[in-house]
Every structure is written in structure tokens, then in C-alpha cells.
Amino acid sequence: MTTLDPALAAWFDHHDQRLHDDLFAFLRIPSVSARSEHRADVAAAASWLHGHLARIGFATQTIPTAGHPVVLAEWRQAQPGAPTVLVYGHYDVQPPEPLELWTTPAFEPTLRDGNIYARGSVDDKGQLWLHVAALEAHLAARGTLPVNVIVLAEGEEEVGSEHLAPFVEQHRQRLACDAVVISDSTMFAPGIPSILSSLRGLAYFQIDVTGPASDLHSGMYGGAVVNPAMALARILATFHDATGRVAIPGFYDAVRPFPDAVRDGMRRLPFDEPDFMRQLGVASLGGEPGYSTLERLWTRPTCEVNGMLSGYTGEGAKTVLPGTAMAKVSCRLVPDQDPAVVHRLLESHVRAVAPAGVTVTVRALHGGQAWRADLAGPLYEAAARALTAAFGRAPVITGEGGSIPVVNDFARLLGAPILLVGFGLPGENAHAPDEWISQDNFRRGMRAIAALWDELAAAGA
Ligand code: BES
Ligand code: ZN
């Protein structure tokens, strides 16, 4: 079995406290990309990252986009013939609300029971930072890196990466590489390192229902005027049939089934369904018939309500017929569903089922394609060796229900193999209160990535 180079191992041991301190400083910056009042904080996180990459020896630029900036850093002094790798991560985070449900404040990182709690700890600042730390380890302990490295960090992943595909397209030559490596995902279970073979895509919508010109007295008008909240409820109720299948006509037309070998692999994973239900606090599960829970999560498309707003929701009772109703709806997609096509299908379905007496609009907010890959070749073999060195056991192959919109753009525009190797854990509370990353995984993750560059260079030579 390969092991981590003792010089690198010693460097990590010696700098453990400082690497934690730096991570905590990064996590203290409330870089919430969705909120305009945090624009300066998002910029501050970019500048913090820029400073570190420059300090460890990377030629670093912060490049503005129409949204939040991209931090692009390069180190291209490896031996002739060495591979070039692109490391991607995001320095923006999800909003921290509801604040009152955090045990300690979202932007005051806290170590508790071996876990680091803070918004962004696992998604994705902690995982981006462990990459920067691995690069620093090589440069500090040996004065060089065995591979050429491009670091691309964006500040808009949590709002759909709208400006990143054009950026990658525009800088295609500069971003040319032999491998893309991303840590923005989760391991299958504690102690089981994991490599992702798929991500779902996303198509996100807002549905607005408008009725009377203003809210009305529900006694004076109720029964004679169509109620927008009820109209919205009726529309949403048509999105699935009674079995749990999506009932929007044409929704499954483009769906390419997963290969049997992939489904077999999923069935062999040690998935503990009762424990999964316990963790979530649910008494039973539901979804599309004919598929296991992991298949539903990783291989099948969905249509979900993310939020609804209408009428009176304050204390006590107010008799009112609301003038408007709104829902946020998202579809998770699989290969080869196209977000724009799903938008058209959803819109015409909504138009067909909308009751008379209200006006309904469907607006697309953002979207991205699904991604799936055959994990064959030297990149994945190198990753398996590096993960085995850091975790003491070989990785499993998993799928993922979440989305990283740019991954499909990387595949399309750069043509390099993509390694998605995450160090989060189930229950890590990404996007929720009390988000955490395991300190042990943070440490092993840094070491695994440092070993990966050696393994990849050896494989490429
Ligand atoms: N890191 C997540 C995606 C993820 C979660 C991948 C778990 C693998 C395992 C990412 O930051 C995320 O949340 N993405 C959004 C994308 C959306 C806003 C376009 C998502 O999936 O909801
Ligand atoms: Zn993320």
C-alpha cells in the first residue's frame, strides 16, 4: 500500500493548528452569494483566498464577472511532461437562516466533539481550503509540486453558477488540463472514502398566481372569487400521480436509464435504510415506484416544492382571501434532460391545468445539466491509491442527488476526466443550521489530496 511521503506527513502534523486557524478565519467571512447586502463579504472571501494562494507561490488573479468574482491561480513549474490539474471549489455559502436553530453562530466557527461547525465548513470552504493546504504542503516541504496546478474558485455556486460557463468558455485555452479535481461532496459513510460517478442537474422555477387586485375579506368575497392559494395548491397537486411518479407530460422522455452495472454497484453499498430514516426523523419514505432509495436519490429525476407563500401566516386567525400565491419549485434532472426543455414542459403543463379566474406565470430562475462518467483511467486509479493511503481502505463509487452546475460545463468545454472526491459525511447539515465538517476528515482530506498529486505524477510519467 502506498503511504503519504513522510516529509509531507510531518509538515501537516507540524502546521495542524495554523491550518485550522486559517480555515476558521475563512469561515468567519459571511460570503452569502444570494444576498446583495453580503456583496462586500463575498468579495472579502475572494480576496482572502487570493492572498493565501499568492503567498504560497501561485500566480493569482481575481477576475470580475457580471456577478461575483472568480479567483484564478496558477503554478506551472512542474517537470516537463508532468500533468496539469485543475482544482475547482466555491467560496460562497448558503444563507445561514434560521439563525435561532444554530447551537453556535453560523459565522463563529466552533470545534465541538471533533466536528467544526460553521456555515461553509463542509460546503465548500472547508473542502476548498484543504486543497489549498495540500498545495502549500508540497511547496513548503519540498519547494515544488509534482503537477502543474490551476485553482479556479467561484463565488456563485450556491446561486446557480450563472457566469461560470461563459468564463470557462472564454478562458478555455488557459484552463486546458489533464484532470479536474473537485471536493464539494460527501463520503458514503464515516471511514469510507468515496468517488462520485454522477451528479443530478437542476431546473429551478418560481410560479406566481395572481387573482383579485388586492387581498379581500374572505367572508364578503369567498366562494365567488377564485382563491389564488387554492389555485396554486391544485396546480402543485398535479405535478405527481398518486404513486409518486412525476405526472408532467413529457418529463421522462429524455431520461437515459443508468447502466445495470451502476445500479448493481449501488445495490452492493452498505446502505442502512432504518438508520437513514432515524437520522432524518421520518417514519417512512416515499418516491417513484420501482426504485430503491439510493436509486431514487441518485438516478431518478424529481419535481419538488421548495417554498410557498400566500395570505396570512402570522399569529392567530385573519379572515382573508389572498390576492396572490407563489411557489418555488425545482426539478432535479438526470442525463439527458435539458433544463430549458423541462421549463417548457412545466410551463405548458401549468397553463393546461391552471383554473380560470387567476393568472399564472412560470419563471425559470436557474438550471444546470446532470453529469455522469465512467470512472476508468489513471486519474481514478491514482485517486484510489491516495484515498487508501489517507483512510486505510479503498474508496467506494457513489452517486449524488445534489448538483454542481459547472461540472457538466467542464466536461463539455475542457474534455478532461473529472474526479469528484468529497470529505463531507451524511448528516453534515449542508444548507441547514449547524453545518459541520469532521475534523478527522479535514485532516485526512488534506493528506489524501497531497498524496493524489504524487500518485498522479507517477502515473503520468
Ligand atoms: N456541494 C453542493 C452539491 C452537493 C451536495 C454535491 C452534496 C454532492 C453532495 C453544492 O454546493 C450545492 O448545494 N449545489 C446546489 C446547486 C444549485 C444551487 C444550483 C444544489 O445542489 O442545490
Ligand atoms: Zn457546494
PDB file of C-alpha atoms and ligand atoms in Angstrom, residues 88 90 92 94 122-124 127 156-161 183-186 196 198-202 204 332 366-368 399-405 420 428 430-431, ligand 1:
ATOM      1  CA  TYR A  88     -12.337  23.759  -8.580  1.00  0.00           C
ATOM      2  CA  HIS A  90     -16.582  27.605  -4.328  1.00  0.00           C
ATOM      3  CA  ASP A  92     -19.658  31.350  -1.448  1.00  0.00           C
ATOM      4  CA  GLN A  94     -25.810  29.419   1.530  1.00  0.00           C
ATOM      5  CA  VAL A 122     -18.228  21.428   4.548  1.00  0.00           C
ATOM      6  CA  ASP A 123     -19.929  23.252   1.624  1.00  0.00           C
ATOM      7  CA  ASP A 124     -17.482  24.267   0.406  1.00  0.00           C
ATOM      8  CA  GLN A 127     -13.083  21.357   1.315  1.00  0.00           C
ATOM      9  CA  GLU A 156     -21.751  31.898  -7.315  1.00  0.00           C
ATOM     10  CA  GLU A 157     -22.113  28.131  -6.991  1.00  0.00           C
ATOM     11  CA  GLU A 158     -24.916  28.379  -4.453  1.00  0.00           C
ATOM     12  CA  VAL A 159     -26.908  30.644  -6.786  1.00  0.00           C
ATOM     13  CA  GLY A 160     -26.503  28.550  -9.941  1.00  0.00           C
ATOM     14  CA  SER A 161     -23.031  29.475 -11.326  1.00  0.00           C
ATOM     15  CA  SER A 183     -14.056  18.313  -3.357  1.00  0.00           C
ATOM     16  CA  ASP A 184     -17.604  19.570  -2.849  1.00  0.00           C
ATOM     17  CA  SER A 185     -19.402  16.386  -1.890  1.00  0.00           C
ATOM     18  CA  THR A 186     -19.862  13.740   0.758  1.00  0.00           C
ATOM     19  CA  LEU A 196     -18.694  10.192  -7.250  1.00  0.00           C
ATOM     20  CA  SER A 198     -22.795  11.122 -11.100  1.00  0.00           C
ATOM     21  CA  LEU A 199     -24.494  14.352 -10.090  1.00  0.00           C
ATOM     22  CA  ARG A 200     -28.053  15.384 -10.803  1.00  0.00           C
ATOM     23  CA  GLY A 201     -28.833  18.544 -12.732  1.00  0.00           C
ATOM     24  CA  LEU A 202     -31.317  21.213 -11.763  1.00  0.00           C
ATOM     25  CA  TYR A 204     -35.453  25.894 -10.712  1.00  0.00           C
ATOM     26  CA  ARG A 332     -33.546  17.541 -10.181  1.00  0.00           C
ATOM     27  CA  HIS A 366     -31.534  28.841 -12.870  1.00  0.00           C
ATOM     28  CA  GLY A 367     -30.545  25.439 -14.105  1.00  0.00           C
ATOM     29  CA  GLY A 368     -27.775  23.057 -14.978  1.00  0.00           C
ATOM     30  CA  GLY A 399     -23.794   8.762  -6.960  1.00  0.00           C
ATOM     31  CA  GLU A 400     -25.169  12.056  -5.741  1.00  0.00           C
ATOM     32  CA  GLY A 401     -28.557  13.739  -5.717  1.00  0.00           C
ATOM     33  CA  GLY A 402     -27.225  17.303  -5.470  1.00  0.00           C
ATOM     34  CA  SER A 403     -25.900  19.455  -8.273  1.00  0.00           C
ATOM     35  CA  ILE A 404     -22.695  21.267  -9.145  1.00  0.00           C
ATOM     36  CA  PRO A 405     -23.730  23.072 -12.314  1.00  0.00           C
ATOM     37  CA  LEU A 420     -15.295  14.293  -7.546  1.00  0.00           C
ATOM     38  CA  GLU A 428     -23.358  17.213   7.870  1.00  0.00           C
ATOM     39  CA  ALA A 430     -25.177  21.406   4.412  1.00  0.00           C
ATOM     40  CA  HIS A 431     -27.616  24.290   3.655  1.00  0.00           C
TER      41      HIS A 431
HETATM   42  N1  BES B   1     -21.917  20.943  -2.603  1.00  0.00           N
HETATM   43  C1  BES B   1     -23.261  21.052  -3.074  1.00  0.00           C
HETATM   44  C2  BES B   1     -23.711  19.952  -4.002  1.00  0.00           C
HETATM   45  C3  BES B   1     -23.523  18.600  -3.436  1.00  0.00           C
HETATM   46  C4  BES B   1     -24.092  18.258  -2.232  1.00  0.00           C
HETATM   47  C5  BES B   1     -22.775  17.700  -4.116  1.00  0.00           C
HETATM   48  C6  BES B   1     -23.869  17.020  -1.697  1.00  0.00           C
HETATM   49  C7  BES B   1     -22.567  16.456  -3.609  1.00  0.00           C
HETATM   50  C8  BES B   1     -23.107  16.125  -2.366  1.00  0.00           C
HETATM   51  C9  BES B   1     -23.419  22.349  -3.803  1.00  0.00           C
HETATM   52  O1  BES B   1     -22.787  23.416  -3.161  1.00  0.00           O
HETATM   53  C10 BES B   1     -24.877  22.676  -3.863  1.00  0.00           C
HETATM   54  O2  BES B   1     -25.552  22.700  -2.886  1.00  0.00           O
HETATM   55  N2  BES B   1     -25.362  22.926  -5.042  1.00  0.00           N
HETATM   56  C11 BES B   1     -26.669  23.387  -5.278  1.00  0.00           C
HETATM   57  C12 BES B   1     -26.662  23.857  -6.695  1.00  0.00           C
HETATM   58  C13 BES B   1     -27.755  24.794  -7.030  1.00  0.00           C
HETATM   59  C14 BES B   1     -27.874  25.969  -6.119  1.00  0.00           C
HETATM   60  C15 BES B   1     -27.589  25.229  -8.458  1.00  0.00           C
HETATM   61  C16 BES B   1     -27.689  22.273  -5.082  1.00  0.00           C
HETATM   62  O3  BES B   1     -27.413  21.104  -5.360  1.00  0.00           O
HETATM   63  O4  BES B   1     -28.786  22.588  -4.617  1.00  0.00           O
END
